[in-house]
Every structure is written in C-alpha cells, then in structure tokens.
Amino acid sequence: MAASNMDEVLQQAVAILRATWRRRWIGVAVAWAVAVIGAVVVARIPDRYEASARIYVDTQSVLKPLMSGLAVEPDVNQQISMLARTMITRPNVEKLARMSDLDHLALTPGDRERLIDGLMKSIQLTGGGRENLYNVTYRDTKPERAKLVVHNLVSLFVESGLGDKRRDTEGARKFIDEQIKIHEARLEEAESRVKDFKLRHLGLVGGNGADYFARIAALTEELNKLRTELRVAEQSREALRRGLAEEEPNLLEEAVGAVSVATPEIDARVDALRRQLDELLRRYTDEHPDVAATRRLIASLEEQKRQQLEARRRAAASAQAKAPAATNPVFQRIKIAMAESESNVAALRARVGETQARLTELRAAAGRIPQIEAEMAQLNRDYEVIKRNYDALVARREQAAMSEDVDANAKLAEFRVIDPPRVAPTPVFPHRLALIPVVLLAAIAAGLFAAFVVAQISPTFDSVRALREVTQRPVLGSVSMVVSAPIQRRARLMNAAFAGSVGGLILIYAAWIVWLSLAMRTA
C-alpha cells in the first residue's frame, strides 16, 4: 500500500515536471523580464553615504568635590543622558535643517514635513552609559551634505547642553527669590500677630515664654523669699532700735556718715535681665514683643532702685537734721544704720505688696491664662515654622547664587569630539554585491513559478492513465508518436537555445558582480 502511494506521488511529480518543462520558454521569458527589471531597480537605487562622529562627555570635574555642600550639585550624567534622548525632536531637527541649508530643498509645506520626518528617521544619536561616549550618524545621497549635517548636529548637541543648564539655574534662582518675598511677608505678618497679641494681653503673657503654672510657682517662690527677707530686715531694725536706746548721745563735731547706695538684689536682677536681652537680640529684632517686654522690665527695676536710693537719702537727711550738732560716733553709726534699715524694710514691703498683687492677679485670671498661653504657643509655633522656612530659603538662595557662578565660570561637563565628522568613501547602501545574486535567484524562481502556473492552467496529459483519472472516462486506445530526424534536430536546437538563455542570464549577472567588485576595490 505504501509502495503504491509512493509510486503515485512520483508519477504526479514527474507529470508536473514534464508539464512545466513544456512551458519552459514562458519561464525563460518571465525570468529575463524579472532579471532586467531587477537589474534596473538595483542600478537606479541611489547610493547613500554615511557620515559619523563620536563625542565624549567628561563629567569628572575637579571643582565638583571642592564645592560639595556649598553649592547645589546637579546630576550632570543624568542631564547629559536626558539631553541625548531628547535631542532628536522636531524643533531641533528644524533648526538643524536651517543650519545645513536643507530647507531650500522643500518648496511646499508637504515637502518640508517629509524632509523633517526623513531627517528624524535618518539621524541616529546612540551611546551613553558609564563611558559617556555618543555616536552621531546620518546617511545621505551626497557625502558632503551628510558630513555637514553631522557637524551641525554635534555643535547643536554641545550648545544645547550648556544653554539648558544655565537656563535651569536662572529659573531656580528666580523661583527662590519669589518664595523668599512671600515668606518674608508671612514672617512680618506673624511677628505683627505675636506683638498685637501680647499688647492685648499685657501682664497676662510671660515675657520669657513661661506657662501659667510655672509663673504662679515662680511668683509664689519669689513672694516667700521676699517675706523671709522682710522678716530678717524687721528683726535687724528692732535690734538697731534697742542698741540706739541703750546708747547715749555725745557731743562730737563729726558729721553723719554717708548713706549706702548699694542695692545688690535689684542690681543682680537687672544684670540677669540684661543678659537675657542680649540673648533675645541675637535671635529677634528690636521690634519683637519679647525684646520690648524685657526692656520695660529693666526700666521698671531701675526706677525702683532709684526710689529706694531716694528714700534712703531722705531718711539720712531727716536723721541728720534731728541729731544734735555733736553726737556719739557709735550712736551716729547706729542712727545711720537705723535709717538704712528703715529704708530697706520699706522697699521690701513695697516689693512684697507688688509681688502679692501680681500673684493675686494671676490667680484671679486662672480661667483665661491657660487659653491665652495656648494661643500664644500656637502663634509662636507658626512664627518659628515660617522663620525656619525663611532661613532655609535664604540659605538655598546663597547656594543657587554660588551654583550659578559655578555654572558661568566653571565647566562641570566638557564635550570632546574624539572622532570628527567623516564620510566613508564607499556608499553603505545599497549593498549591490548582495542584491545582485538575490535578484538573479528571484528571477529564476519567478520563471519556474510562471511555467508551473501556466502548466496548471492549461494542463496536458502524458499517459492514458492520467487522462482516464482526470476525465473519469474509459480510454479506448492511444497512438504513439514517431519522432523524425528533423524533429529531433529541432528539439536539440531548442534545448540548446534554452540552455543558452539560462546560461547567458547567469553569465551576465556573474560578469556584473565581477565588474562591481573590481570597481569597489579601485574606489
């Protein structure tokens, strides 16, 4: 069964080959036609010459580590990589066409669009990575024009890198300046809110930032200390009185001694407040509410000191007026000490009364103080946040200015053309040595296919069996063909002509390949 199927396949194949052979002249005609057309097409394809150049971008600048932390450090590698990826865009290609005088080739808007599209497809900018090597290639029918396009593209690549970097720095600096103006206005507004709040709640808000309970505790401790000092001063005064009562006056010509002008406690508080004022002036301006409150407190203490000294001088003068012209020196010294003690007791009582009044006022305002201090804390937090942002922006502006100077006066990236634009002496397209055999094979294949198709369209029968199978009719008989000598000679001539046609086609294409090879060697 398998042998019979194989025989049938072989018989069909032989029949197809015979039918195709009978149509061999049609195949030869088609092969020659395809070969001629292919040869004309290959010969008329315009030569395209490729111009190329290589650029190296050096981003390892000595200035970069020196300016670390002082100026903004851009990622130069990323900028160059992004520039390379966005270089072949329509605006850049239009500019390149004008630089290379290619726009004169476009007479209509449609021609201009086709020219730009063709340039965008033909120009290639590849490379990058760690080596920072970029290859620029372009193909054109004229080698001089291809070289000019590559040269202009290299120039455009270098100029675009430097210009974009300067524009980015200027834009960043302008944006920071605008933000500084906005934050400066917000900072002044926050200071005004703090000042107005303290003025509205003067006496209820601590100048040093202490909260309500801390102020109550501080005033209570201060009041207890003043009361203790008052008791000690009163006991000292009573002791002086007893000593004065026991001492007898004596006629002496010495005048009453000088009155002490020392106020150690007030002087200590004034010194502490002055140190606190110096600390506040380092952080705030003269208009800040804390600075103004501290100055008012210093002025109040100095006025209190002046009043105490005045009281002591009046007491000493009164004691001197009542004393006899001459007194006992001991009695006189006790008298003076008695006057100073009276003055000290009076001052301490005044301070106790003042502190008690302030403590009473704070306790009376117990319902409002926590809310006021909470609002004050919120205002201070807002002020500190705005001031911190403002200081950060000012620092950024200095960095941006320094970065702009660095960009203007230093080269963070240096473009080096390591391979200048050049054009290969031979065209890179089309590769005719490879196209010619392809055209020849295509012509032979087209001839075989044409003969096979014609044989299938107009079939012939080589045997009685084939005729019976196709017609499904009984065949009564067959007549054999007797080939005469003239017919045999004619058949041999036709076969020789067929071989000559096919051989001639192959020889012509072989000669064409040899000639083209020699021409390329001598070029």
Short mmCIF file of C-alpha atoms in Angstrom, two decimals:
data_model
loop_
_atom_site.label_atom_id
_atom_site.label_comp_id
_atom_site.label_asym_id
_atom_site.label_seq_id
_atom_site.Cartn_x
_atom_site.Cartn_y
_atom_site.Cartn_z
CA MET A 1 0.00 0.00 0.00
CA ALA A 2 2.79 2.39 0.95
CA ALA A 3 4.75 1.48 -2.20
CA SER A 4 1.73 2.20 -4.42
CA ASN A 5 1.20 5.61 -2.72
CA MET A 6 4.88 6.45 -3.26
CA ASP A 7 4.59 5.47 -6.93
CA GLU A 8 1.56 7.72 -7.34
CA VAL A 9 3.41 10.65 -5.77
CA LEU A 10 6.42 10.10 -8.00
CA GLN A 11 4.23 9.84 -11.09
CA GLN A 12 2.46 13.09 -10.18
CA ALA A 13 5.79 14.83 -9.59
CA VAL A 14 7.14 13.60 -12.94
CA ALA A 15 3.96 14.73 -14.66
CA ILE A 16 4.24 18.20 -13.11
CA LEU A 17 7.89 18.47 -14.15
CA ARG A 18 7.08 17.42 -17.71
CA ALA A 19 4.23 19.90 -17.93
CA THR A 20 6.46 22.65 -16.54
CA TRP A 21 9.23 21.71 -19.00
CA ARG A 22 6.83 22.09 -21.90
CA ARG A 23 6.20 25.70 -20.70
CA ARG A 24 9.90 26.41 -20.21
CA TRP A 25 10.02 29.25 -22.74
CA ILE A 26 7.37 31.09 -20.81
CA GLY A 27 9.50 30.61 -17.69
CA VAL A 28 12.60 31.87 -19.54
CA ALA A 29 10.76 34.96 -20.72
CA VAL A 30 9.48 35.73 -17.24
CA ALA A 31 12.95 35.13 -15.72
CA TRP A 32 14.57 37.52 -18.21
CA ALA A 33 11.89 40.13 -17.62
CA VAL A 34 12.27 39.93 -13.83
CA ALA A 35 16.07 39.93 -14.17
CA VAL A 36 16.03 43.03 -16.38
CA ILE A 37 13.59 44.86 -14.11
CA GLY A 38 15.57 43.86 -11.01
CA ALA A 39 18.83 44.97 -12.60
CA VAL A 40 17.34 48.35 -13.49
CA VAL A 41 15.98 48.77 -9.96
CA VAL A 42 19.29 47.82 -8.33
CA ALA A 43 21.21 50.08 -10.68
CA ARG A 44 18.89 53.05 -10.10
CA ILE A 45 18.85 52.83 -6.31
CA PRO A 46 20.72 55.98 -5.22
CA ASP A 47 23.89 55.49 -3.26
CA ARG A 48 23.67 56.62 0.36
CA TYR A 49 26.82 57.71 2.17
CA GLU A 50 27.08 57.59 5.94
CA ALA A 51 28.73 60.35 7.95
CA SER A 52 29.59 59.72 11.60
CA ALA A 53 31.24 61.35 14.61
CA ARG A 54 31.96 60.38 18.20
CA ILE A 55 31.62 62.69 21.22
CA TYR A 56 32.97 62.11 24.72
CA VAL A 57 31.40 63.99 27.66
CA ASP A 58 33.81 64.36 30.59
CA THR A 59 31.82 64.88 33.83
CA GLN A 60 34.69 64.27 36.27
CA SER A 61 35.47 67.87 37.21
CA VAL A 62 38.00 68.77 39.94
CA LEU A 63 35.67 71.55 41.11
CA LYS A 64 32.86 69.13 41.92
CA PRO A 65 34.31 67.67 45.18
CA LEU A 66 35.58 71.11 46.22
CA MET A 67 32.10 72.65 46.01
CA SER A 68 30.40 69.74 47.76
CA GLY A 69 27.98 71.09 50.38
CA LEU A 70 28.50 74.72 49.31
CA ALA A 71 26.60 74.74 46.04
CA VAL A 72 23.81 72.69 44.51
CA GLU A 73 25.34 69.69 42.77
CA PRO A 74 23.37 68.77 39.63
CA ASP A 75 23.47 65.22 38.32
CA VAL A 76 25.46 66.03 35.20
CA ASN A 77 25.39 62.44 33.91
CA GLN A 78 21.61 62.35 34.10
CA GLN A 79 21.35 65.76 32.40
CA ILE A 80 23.58 64.68 29.51
CA SER A 81 21.69 61.40 29.15
CA MET A 82 18.35 63.19 29.06
CA LEU A 83 19.74 65.69 26.56
CA ALA A 84 20.84 62.86 24.27
CA ARG A 85 17.43 61.18 24.46
CA THR A 86 15.56 64.40 23.67
CA MET A 87 17.96 65.74 21.07
CA ILE A 88 16.19 64.33 18.01
CA THR A 89 13.00 66.37 18.38
CA ARG A 90 11.11 68.36 15.77
CA PRO A 91 12.28 71.85 16.92
CA ASN A 92 15.92 70.72 16.98
CA VAL A 93 15.63 68.97 13.61
CA GLU A 94 14.03 72.08 12.07
CA LYS A 95 16.90 74.16 13.41
CA LEU A 96 19.37 71.59 12.06
CA ALA A 97 17.73 71.75 8.61
CA ARG A 98 18.13 75.54 8.57
CA MET A 99 21.77 75.30 9.70
CA SER A 100 22.53 72.74 6.95
CA ASP A 101 20.60 74.62 4.21
CA LEU A 102 18.31 71.64 3.72
CA ASP A 103 15.19 73.76 3.98
CA HIS A 104 15.85 75.07 0.45
CA LEU A 105 15.03 71.60 -0.86
CA ALA A 106 11.47 71.87 0.44
CA LEU A 107 9.35 74.02 -1.87
CA THR A 108 5.94 73.28 -0.33
CA PRO A 109 4.74 72.64 3.24
CA GLY A 110 4.28 68.98 2.36
CA ASP A 111 7.88 68.72 1.15
CA ARG A 112 9.02 70.41 4.36
CA GLU A 113 7.15 67.89 6.50
CA ARG A 114 8.59 64.98 4.53
CA LEU A 115 12.07 66.48 4.84
CA ILE A 116 11.76 66.84 8.63
CA ASP A 117 10.32 63.33 9.01
CA GLY A 118 13.11 61.90 6.87
CA LEU A 119 15.77 63.65 8.93
CA MET A 120 14.26 62.42 12.20
CA LYS A 121 14.33 58.84 10.89
CA SER A 122 17.82 59.06 9.37
CA ILE A 123 19.69 60.80 12.21
CA GLN A 124 20.87 58.48 14.96
CA LEU A 125 22.36 59.56 18.31
CA THR A 126 23.34 56.50 20.30
CA GLY A 127 25.62 55.60 23.18
CA GLY A 128 25.92 56.99 26.69
CA GLY A 129 26.11 54.89 29.82
CA ARG A 130 29.14 54.91 32.07
CA GLU A 131 31.55 55.69 29.23
CA ASN A 132 29.63 58.85 28.16
CA LEU A 133 30.50 58.11 24.53
CA TYR A 134 27.93 59.21 21.96
CA ASN A 135 27.85 58.21 18.27
CA VAL A 136 26.21 60.51 15.71
CA THR A 137 25.40 59.02 12.29
CA TYR A 138 23.46 60.27 9.26
CA ARG A 139 23.02 58.92 5.73
CA ASP A 140 22.50 61.00 2.59
CA THR A 141 22.90 60.65 -1.14
CA LYS A 142 25.57 63.38 -1.10
CA PRO A 143 28.59 62.77 1.14
CA GLU A 144 29.28 66.50 1.65
CA ARG A 145 25.74 67.10 2.85
CA ALA A 146 25.86 64.10 5.20
CA LYS A 147 29.10 65.41 6.72
CA LEU A 148 27.63 68.92 7.15
CA VAL A 149 24.53 67.57 8.91
CA VAL A 150 26.64 65.55 11.36
CA HIS A 151 28.91 68.55 12.03
CA ASN A 152 25.94 70.82 12.78
CA LEU A 153 24.29 68.17 14.95
CA VAL A 154 27.46 67.88 17.07
CA SER A 155 27.54 71.67 17.52
CA LEU A 156 23.86 71.72 18.43
CA PHE A 157 24.38 68.93 20.97
CA VAL A 158 27.16 70.82 22.76
CA GLU A 159 25.38 74.19 22.73
CA SER A 160 22.09 72.72 23.95
CA GLY A 161 23.80 71.12 26.95
CA LEU A 162 25.39 74.37 28.17
CA GLY A 163 22.41 76.60 27.44
CA ASP A 164 19.84 74.38 29.14
CA LYS A 165 21.97 74.16 32.28
CA ARG A 166 22.25 77.96 32.56
CA ARG A 167 18.52 78.40 31.96
CA ASP A 168 17.70 75.85 34.68
CA THR A 169 19.93 77.67 37.21
CA GLU A 170 18.43 81.07 36.43
CA GLY A 171 14.90 79.70 36.69
CA ALA A 172 15.64 78.09 40.06
CA ARG A 173 17.12 81.33 41.41
CA LYS A 174 14.11 83.38 40.29
CA PHE A 175 11.73 80.89 41.88
CA ILE A 176 13.64 81.00 45.19
CA ASP A 177 13.62 84.83 45.14
CA GLU A 178 9.84 84.83 44.71
CA GLN A 179 9.41 82.35 47.56
CA ILE A 180 11.65 84.45 49.83
CA LYS A 181 9.49 87.53 49.21
CA ILE A 182 6.35 85.54 50.03
CA HIS A 183 7.84 84.07 53.23
CA GLU A 184 9.24 87.46 54.25
CA ALA A 185 5.75 88.95 54.07
CA ARG A 186 4.35 85.99 56.03
CA LEU A 187 7.13 86.38 58.63
CA GLU A 188 6.33 90.07 59.15
CA GLU A 189 2.65 89.22 59.44
CA ALA A 190 3.40 86.53 62.05
CA GLU A 191 5.55 88.96 64.08
CA SER A 192 2.74 91.52 63.97
CA ARG A 193 0.26 88.93 65.22
CA VAL A 194 2.54 87.99 68.14
CA LYS A 195 3.12 91.65 69.02
CA ASP A 196 -0.58 92.55 68.87
CA PHE A 197 -1.50 89.51 70.95
CA LYS A 198 1.00 90.42 73.66
CA LEU A 199 -0.16 94.01 73.70
CA ARG A 200 -3.80 92.92 74.07
CA HIS A 201 -2.91 90.58 76.95
CA LEU A 202 -0.17 92.65 78.55
CA GLY A 203 0.60 91.38 82.03
CA LEU A 204 -1.03 88.01 81.40
CA VAL A 205 1.54 86.62 78.98
CA GLY A 206 5.01 85.80 80.26
CA GLY A 207 7.75 87.69 78.52
CA ASN A 208 10.20 84.82 78.84
CA GLY A 209 7.79 82.25 77.46
CA ALA A 210 6.96 80.52 80.77
CA ASP A 211 3.49 78.98 81.05
CA TYR A 212 0.81 79.84 83.61
CA PHE A 213 1.68 77.27 86.26
CA ALA A 214 5.39 77.98 86.04
CA ARG A 215 4.71 81.70 86.54
CA ILE A 216 2.46 81.02 89.53
CA ALA A 217 5.17 78.83 91.07
CA ALA A 218 7.88 81.41 90.38
CA LEU A 219 5.84 84.27 91.88
CA THR A 220 4.96 82.17 94.95
CA GLU A 221 8.60 81.29 95.48
CA GLU A 222 9.62 84.92 95.00
CA LEU A 223 6.93 86.10 97.45
CA ASN A 224 8.07 83.63 100.12
CA LYS A 225 11.65 84.74 99.64
CA LEU A 226 10.69 88.42 99.93
CA ARG A 227 8.68 87.77 103.08
CA THR A 228 11.65 85.99 104.60
CA GLU A 229 13.90 88.89 103.71
CA LEU A 230 11.32 91.30 105.17
CA ARG A 231 11.24 89.44 108.49
CA VAL A 232 15.02 89.45 108.63
CA ALA A 233 15.09 93.17 107.88
CA GLU A 234 12.46 93.91 110.55
CA GLN A 235 14.39 91.89 113.14
CA SER A 236 17.55 93.76 112.20
CA ARG A 237 15.70 97.06 112.58
CA GLU A 238 14.43 96.11 116.04
CA ALA A 239 17.95 95.19 117.10
CA LEU A 240 19.20 98.57 115.92
CA ARG A 241 16.43 100.27 117.87
CA ARG A 242 17.41 98.51 121.05
CA GLY A 243 21.04 99.44 120.51
CA LEU A 244 20.09 103.03 119.81
CA ALA A 245 18.03 103.22 123.01
CA GLU A 246 20.93 101.91 125.07
CA GLU A 247 23.46 104.35 123.56
CA GLU A 248 23.81 107.88 124.92
CA PRO A 249 24.47 110.78 122.55
CA ASN A 250 27.77 112.56 122.88
CA LEU A 251 28.83 115.97 121.54
CA LEU A 252 31.07 115.41 118.59
CA GLU A 253 31.82 117.55 115.56
CA GLU A 254 31.81 114.67 113.06
CA ALA A 255 29.05 114.76 110.53
CA VAL A 256 26.70 111.95 109.82
CA GLY A 257 28.29 109.27 107.62
CA ALA A 258 27.43 108.78 104.04
CA VAL A 259 24.37 106.77 103.10
CA SER A 260 24.90 103.38 101.45
CA VAL A 261 23.83 103.33 97.83
CA ALA A 262 24.15 99.57 97.33
CA THR A 263 21.07 97.57 96.15
CA PRO A 264 22.54 94.12 95.47
CA GLU A 265 19.28 92.28 94.78
CA ILE A 266 17.98 94.78 92.26
CA ASP A 267 21.39 95.00 90.60
CA ALA A 268 21.50 91.19 90.27
CA ARG A 269 18.04 91.10 88.65
CA VAL A 270 18.96 93.92 86.28
CA ASP A 271 22.15 92.10 85.23
CA ALA A 272 20.21 88.87 84.62
CA LEU A 273 17.63 90.73 82.51
CA ARG A 274 20.36 92.46 80.52
CA ARG A 275 21.92 89.08 79.70
CA GLN A 276 18.50 87.79 78.69
CA LEU A 277 18.03 90.88 76.48
CA ASP A 278 21.35 90.24 74.74
CA GLU A 279 20.28 86.64 74.05
CA LEU A 280 16.93 87.80 72.60
CA LEU A 281 18.61 90.39 70.36
CA ARG A 282 20.71 87.62 68.80
CA ARG A 283 17.53 85.89 67.61
CA TYR A 284 14.99 88.69 67.11
CA THR A 285 14.81 92.31 66.01
CA ASP A 286 14.28 95.36 68.25
CA GLU A 287 10.56 95.29 67.39
CA HIS A 288 9.99 91.79 68.74
CA PRO A 289 7.48 91.68 71.66
CA ASP A 290 9.84 89.72 73.96
CA VAL A 291 12.57 92.31 73.46
CA ALA A 292 10.20 95.19 74.23
CA ALA A 293 8.82 93.46 77.37
CA THR A 294 12.32 92.76 78.72
CA ARG A 295 13.35 96.38 78.22
CA ARG A 296 10.24 97.59 80.04
CA LEU A 297 11.03 95.28 82.98
CA ILE A 298 14.64 96.60 83.17
CA ALA A 299 13.37 100.17 83.17
CA SER A 300 10.91 99.31 85.98
CA LEU A 301 13.68 97.80 88.15
CA GLU A 302 15.94 100.79 87.59
CA GLU A 303 13.11 103.13 88.62
CA GLN A 304 12.55 101.00 91.76
CA LYS A 305 16.27 101.23 92.54
CA ARG A 306 16.16 105.00 92.14
CA GLN A 307 13.17 105.24 94.51
CA GLN A 308 14.93 103.14 97.17
CA LEU A 309 18.05 105.30 96.99
CA GLU A 310 15.94 108.44 97.21
CA ALA A 311 14.16 107.07 100.29
CA ARG A 312 17.46 106.27 101.95
CA ARG A 313 18.80 109.75 101.25
CA ARG A 314 15.68 111.37 102.69
CA ALA A 315 15.84 109.20 105.84
CA ALA A 316 19.52 110.02 106.33
CA ALA A 317 18.87 113.72 105.85
CA SER A 318 15.97 113.67 108.35
CA ALA A 319 18.08 111.84 110.94
CA GLN A 320 20.88 114.32 110.46
CA ALA A 321 18.52 117.31 110.90
CA LYS A 322 17.11 115.96 114.21
CA ALA A 323 20.51 114.99 115.62
CA PRO A 324 22.40 117.46 117.81
CA ALA A 325 25.37 119.28 116.41
CA ALA A 326 27.69 116.83 118.06
CA THR A 327 26.90 113.15 118.74
CA ASN A 328 28.49 109.97 119.95
CA PRO A 329 30.18 108.19 116.98
CA VAL A 330 28.62 104.86 117.95
CA PHE A 331 25.26 106.49 118.36
CA GLN A 332 25.69 108.21 114.99
CA ARG A 333 26.60 104.96 113.20
CA ILE A 334 23.63 103.16 114.78
CA LYS A 335 21.43 106.06 113.70
CA ILE A 336 22.60 105.80 110.13
CA ALA A 337 22.21 102.02 110.14
CA MET A 338 18.75 102.51 111.59
CA ALA A 339 17.82 104.80 108.70
CA GLU A 340 19.14 102.30 106.15
CA SER A 341 17.22 99.52 107.87
CA GLU A 342 14.03 101.55 107.74
CA SER A 343 14.57 102.20 104.05
CA ASN A 344 15.28 98.52 103.37
CA VAL A 345 12.16 97.45 105.27
CA ALA A 346 10.07 99.94 103.31
CA ALA A 347 11.48 98.70 100.00
CA LEU A 348 10.90 95.06 100.90
CA ARG A 349 7.31 95.79 101.93
CA ALA A 350 6.75 97.52 98.60
CA ARG A 351 8.16 94.54 96.72
CA VAL A 352 6.10 92.11 98.80
CA GLY A 353 2.99 94.13 98.02
CA GLU A 354 3.80 94.28 94.32
CA THR A 355 4.54 90.56 94.09
CA GLN A 356 1.40 89.73 96.09
CA ALA A 357 -0.66 91.89 93.72
CA ARG A 358 0.79 90.17 90.65
CA LEU A 359 0.16 86.75 92.18
CA THR A 360 -3.41 87.72 93.07
CA GLU A 361 -3.94 88.97 89.50
CA LEU A 362 -2.65 85.73 88.02
CA ARG A 363 -4.81 83.62 90.30
CA ALA A 364 -7.85 85.77 89.51
CA ALA A 365 -7.24 85.21 85.79
CA ALA A 366 -6.91 81.44 86.22
CA GLY A 367 -9.75 80.80 83.75
CA ARG A 368 -8.23 82.88 80.95
CA ILE A 369 -4.49 82.38 81.33
CA PRO A 370 -4.26 78.77 80.01
CA GLN A 371 -6.26 79.64 76.89
CA ILE A 372 -4.19 82.78 76.31
CA GLU A 373 -0.97 80.86 76.70
CA ALA A 374 -2.21 78.11 74.38
CA GLU A 375 -2.97 80.73 71.73
CA MET A 376 0.42 82.32 72.37
CA ALA A 377 2.14 78.95 71.95
CA GLN A 378 0.30 78.40 68.66
CA LEU A 379 1.36 81.84 67.42
CA ASN A 380 4.95 81.13 68.41
CA ARG A 381 4.88 77.75 66.64
CA ASP A 382 3.57 79.35 63.45
CA TYR A 383 6.21 82.04 63.71
CA GLU A 384 9.02 79.53 64.22
CA VAL A 385 7.86 77.39 61.27
CA ILE A 386 7.72 80.39 58.94
CA LYS A 387 11.08 81.67 60.20
CA ARG A 388 12.67 78.25 59.75
CA ASN A 389 11.39 78.04 56.17
CA TYR A 390 12.53 81.60 55.51
CA ASP A 391 16.04 80.88 56.80
CA ALA A 392 16.18 77.70 54.71
CA LEU A 393 15.14 79.62 51.58
CA VAL A 394 17.77 82.29 52.20
CA ALA A 395 20.41 79.56 52.52
CA ARG A 396 19.14 77.94 49.33
CA ARG A 397 19.36 81.28 47.53
CA GLU A 398 23.01 81.57 48.51
CA GLN A 399 23.62 78.04 47.24
CA ALA A 400 21.78 78.84 43.99
CA ALA A 401 23.84 82.02 43.50
CA MET A 402 27.05 80.10 44.08
CA SER A 403 25.86 77.34 41.73
CA GLU A 404 25.09 79.96 39.07
CA ASP A 405 28.62 81.35 39.44
CA VAL A 406 30.00 77.84 39.16
CA ASP A 407 27.96 77.18 36.00
CA ALA A 408 29.04 80.50 34.49
CA ASN A 409 32.74 80.33 35.33
CA ALA A 410 33.48 76.61 35.55
CA LYS A 411 32.89 73.59 33.34
CA LEU A 412 31.20 70.74 35.12
CA ALA A 413 30.95 68.84 31.82
CA GLU A 414 33.39 69.07 28.93
CA PHE A 415 32.39 67.94 25.44
CA ARG A 416 35.22 66.42 23.40
CA VAL A 417 34.85 65.40 19.75
CA ILE A 418 37.21 62.42 19.71
CA ASP A 419 36.24 61.41 16.14
CA PRO A 420 35.42 64.43 13.95
CA PRO A 421 32.70 64.08 11.31
CA ARG A 422 33.86 61.92 8.40
CA VAL A 423 32.23 60.15 5.46
CA ALA A 424 33.09 56.67 4.23
CA PRO A 425 34.46 56.71 0.63
CA THR A 426 32.06 53.94 -0.43
CA PRO A 427 28.31 54.03 -0.04
CA VAL A 428 26.82 51.98 2.77
CA PHE A 429 23.55 51.42 0.91
CA PRO A 430 22.58 49.64 -1.27
CA HIS A 431 24.87 46.60 -0.95
CA ARG A 432 24.76 45.68 -4.63
CA LEU A 433 27.07 42.67 -4.30
CA ALA A 434 24.44 41.12 -2.04
CA LEU A 435 21.43 42.35 -4.03
CA ILE A 436 22.59 41.04 -7.45
CA PRO A 437 22.52 37.32 -6.50
CA VAL A 438 19.20 37.88 -4.75
CA VAL A 439 17.72 39.41 -7.93
CA LEU A 440 19.10 36.51 -10.03
CA LEU A 441 17.60 33.90 -7.73
CA ALA A 442 14.32 35.81 -7.68
CA ALA A 443 14.26 35.89 -11.50
CA ILE A 444 14.89 32.13 -11.77
CA ALA A 445 12.25 31.44 -9.13
CA ALA A 446 9.77 33.70 -10.94
CA GLY A 447 10.40 31.83 -14.22
CA LEU A 448 9.84 28.45 -12.61
CA PHE A 449 6.71 29.66 -10.91
CA ALA A 450 5.33 31.15 -14.15
CA ALA A 451 5.91 27.91 -16.07
CA PHE A 452 4.28 25.91 -13.28
CA VAL A 453 1.23 28.20 -13.15
CA VAL A 454 0.73 28.10 -16.95
CA ALA A 455 1.07 24.32 -16.89
CA GLN A 456 -1.60 24.09 -14.21
CA ILE A 457 -3.93 26.48 -16.05
CA SER A 458 -3.51 24.70 -19.39
CA PRO A 459 -2.72 21.06 -18.48
CA THR A 460 -1.52 18.29 -20.83
CA PHE A 461 -1.60 14.50 -20.37
CA ASP A 462 1.47 12.34 -20.76
CA SER A 463 -0.23 8.91 -20.34
CA VAL A 464 -3.54 7.12 -20.85
CA ARG A 465 -3.81 6.60 -17.11
CA ALA A 466 -3.56 10.33 -16.35
CA LEU A 467 -6.25 11.07 -18.98
CA ARG A 468 -8.53 8.36 -17.51
CA GLU A 469 -8.09 9.66 -13.93
CA VAL A 470 -8.84 13.26 -14.86
CA THR A 471 -11.81 12.64 -17.20
CA GLN A 472 -13.20 9.62 -15.35
CA ARG A 473 -14.00 8.12 -18.76
CA PRO A 474 -12.80 4.90 -20.41
CA VAL A 475 -9.96 5.40 -22.90
CA LEU A 476 -10.32 3.18 -25.96
CA GLY A 477 -6.71 3.42 -27.17
CA SER A 478 -3.65 5.56 -27.83
CA VAL A 479 -1.44 6.42 -30.81
CA SER A 480 2.33 6.52 -30.42
CA MET A 481 4.33 9.45 -31.78
CA VAL A 482 7.22 8.70 -34.11
CA VAL A 483 9.90 11.40 -33.91
CA SER A 484 11.67 12.03 -37.19
CA ALA A 485 15.26 13.18 -37.58
CA PRO A 486 14.36 16.81 -38.44
CA ILE A 487 12.14 16.99 -35.39
CA GLN A 488 14.93 15.59 -33.24
CA ARG A 489 17.38 18.20 -34.60
CA ARG A 490 14.86 20.91 -34.00
CA ALA A 491 14.34 19.65 -30.42
CA ARG A 492 18.10 19.66 -29.79
CA LEU A 493 18.36 23.20 -31.12
CA MET A 494 15.55 24.33 -28.88
CA ASN A 495 17.18 22.72 -25.85
CA ALA A 496 20.49 24.37 -26.69
CA ALA A 497 18.74 27.71 -27.07
CA PHE A 498 17.04 27.23 -23.70
CA ALA A 499 20.35 26.37 -22.02
CA GLY A 500 21.95 29.36 -23.72
CA SER A 501 19.22 31.67 -22.47
CA VAL A 502 19.53 30.49 -18.89
CA GLY A 503 23.33 30.36 -19.04
CA GLY A 504 23.50 33.79 -20.65
CA LEU A 505 21.39 35.23 -17.86
CA ILE A 506 23.65 33.71 -15.23
CA LEU A 507 26.82 34.79 -17.06
CA ILE A 508 25.58 38.39 -17.37
CA TYR A 509 24.87 38.60 -13.66
CA ALA A 510 28.22 36.96 -12.84
CA ALA A 511 30.03 39.49 -15.04
CA TRP A 512 28.11 42.27 -13.32
CA ILE A 513 29.26 41.00 -9.90
CA VAL A 514 32.89 40.79 -11.05
CA TRP A 515 32.82 44.28 -12.53
CA LEU A 516 31.26 45.75 -9.39
CA SER A 517 33.83 44.04 -7.18
CA LEU A 518 36.70 45.47 -9.23
CA ALA A 519 35.10 48.93 -9.17
CA MET A 520 34.78 48.84 -5.39
CA ARG A 521 38.43 47.81 -4.97
CA THR A 522 39.70 50.64 -7.14
CA ALA A 523 37.42 53.23 -5.46
#
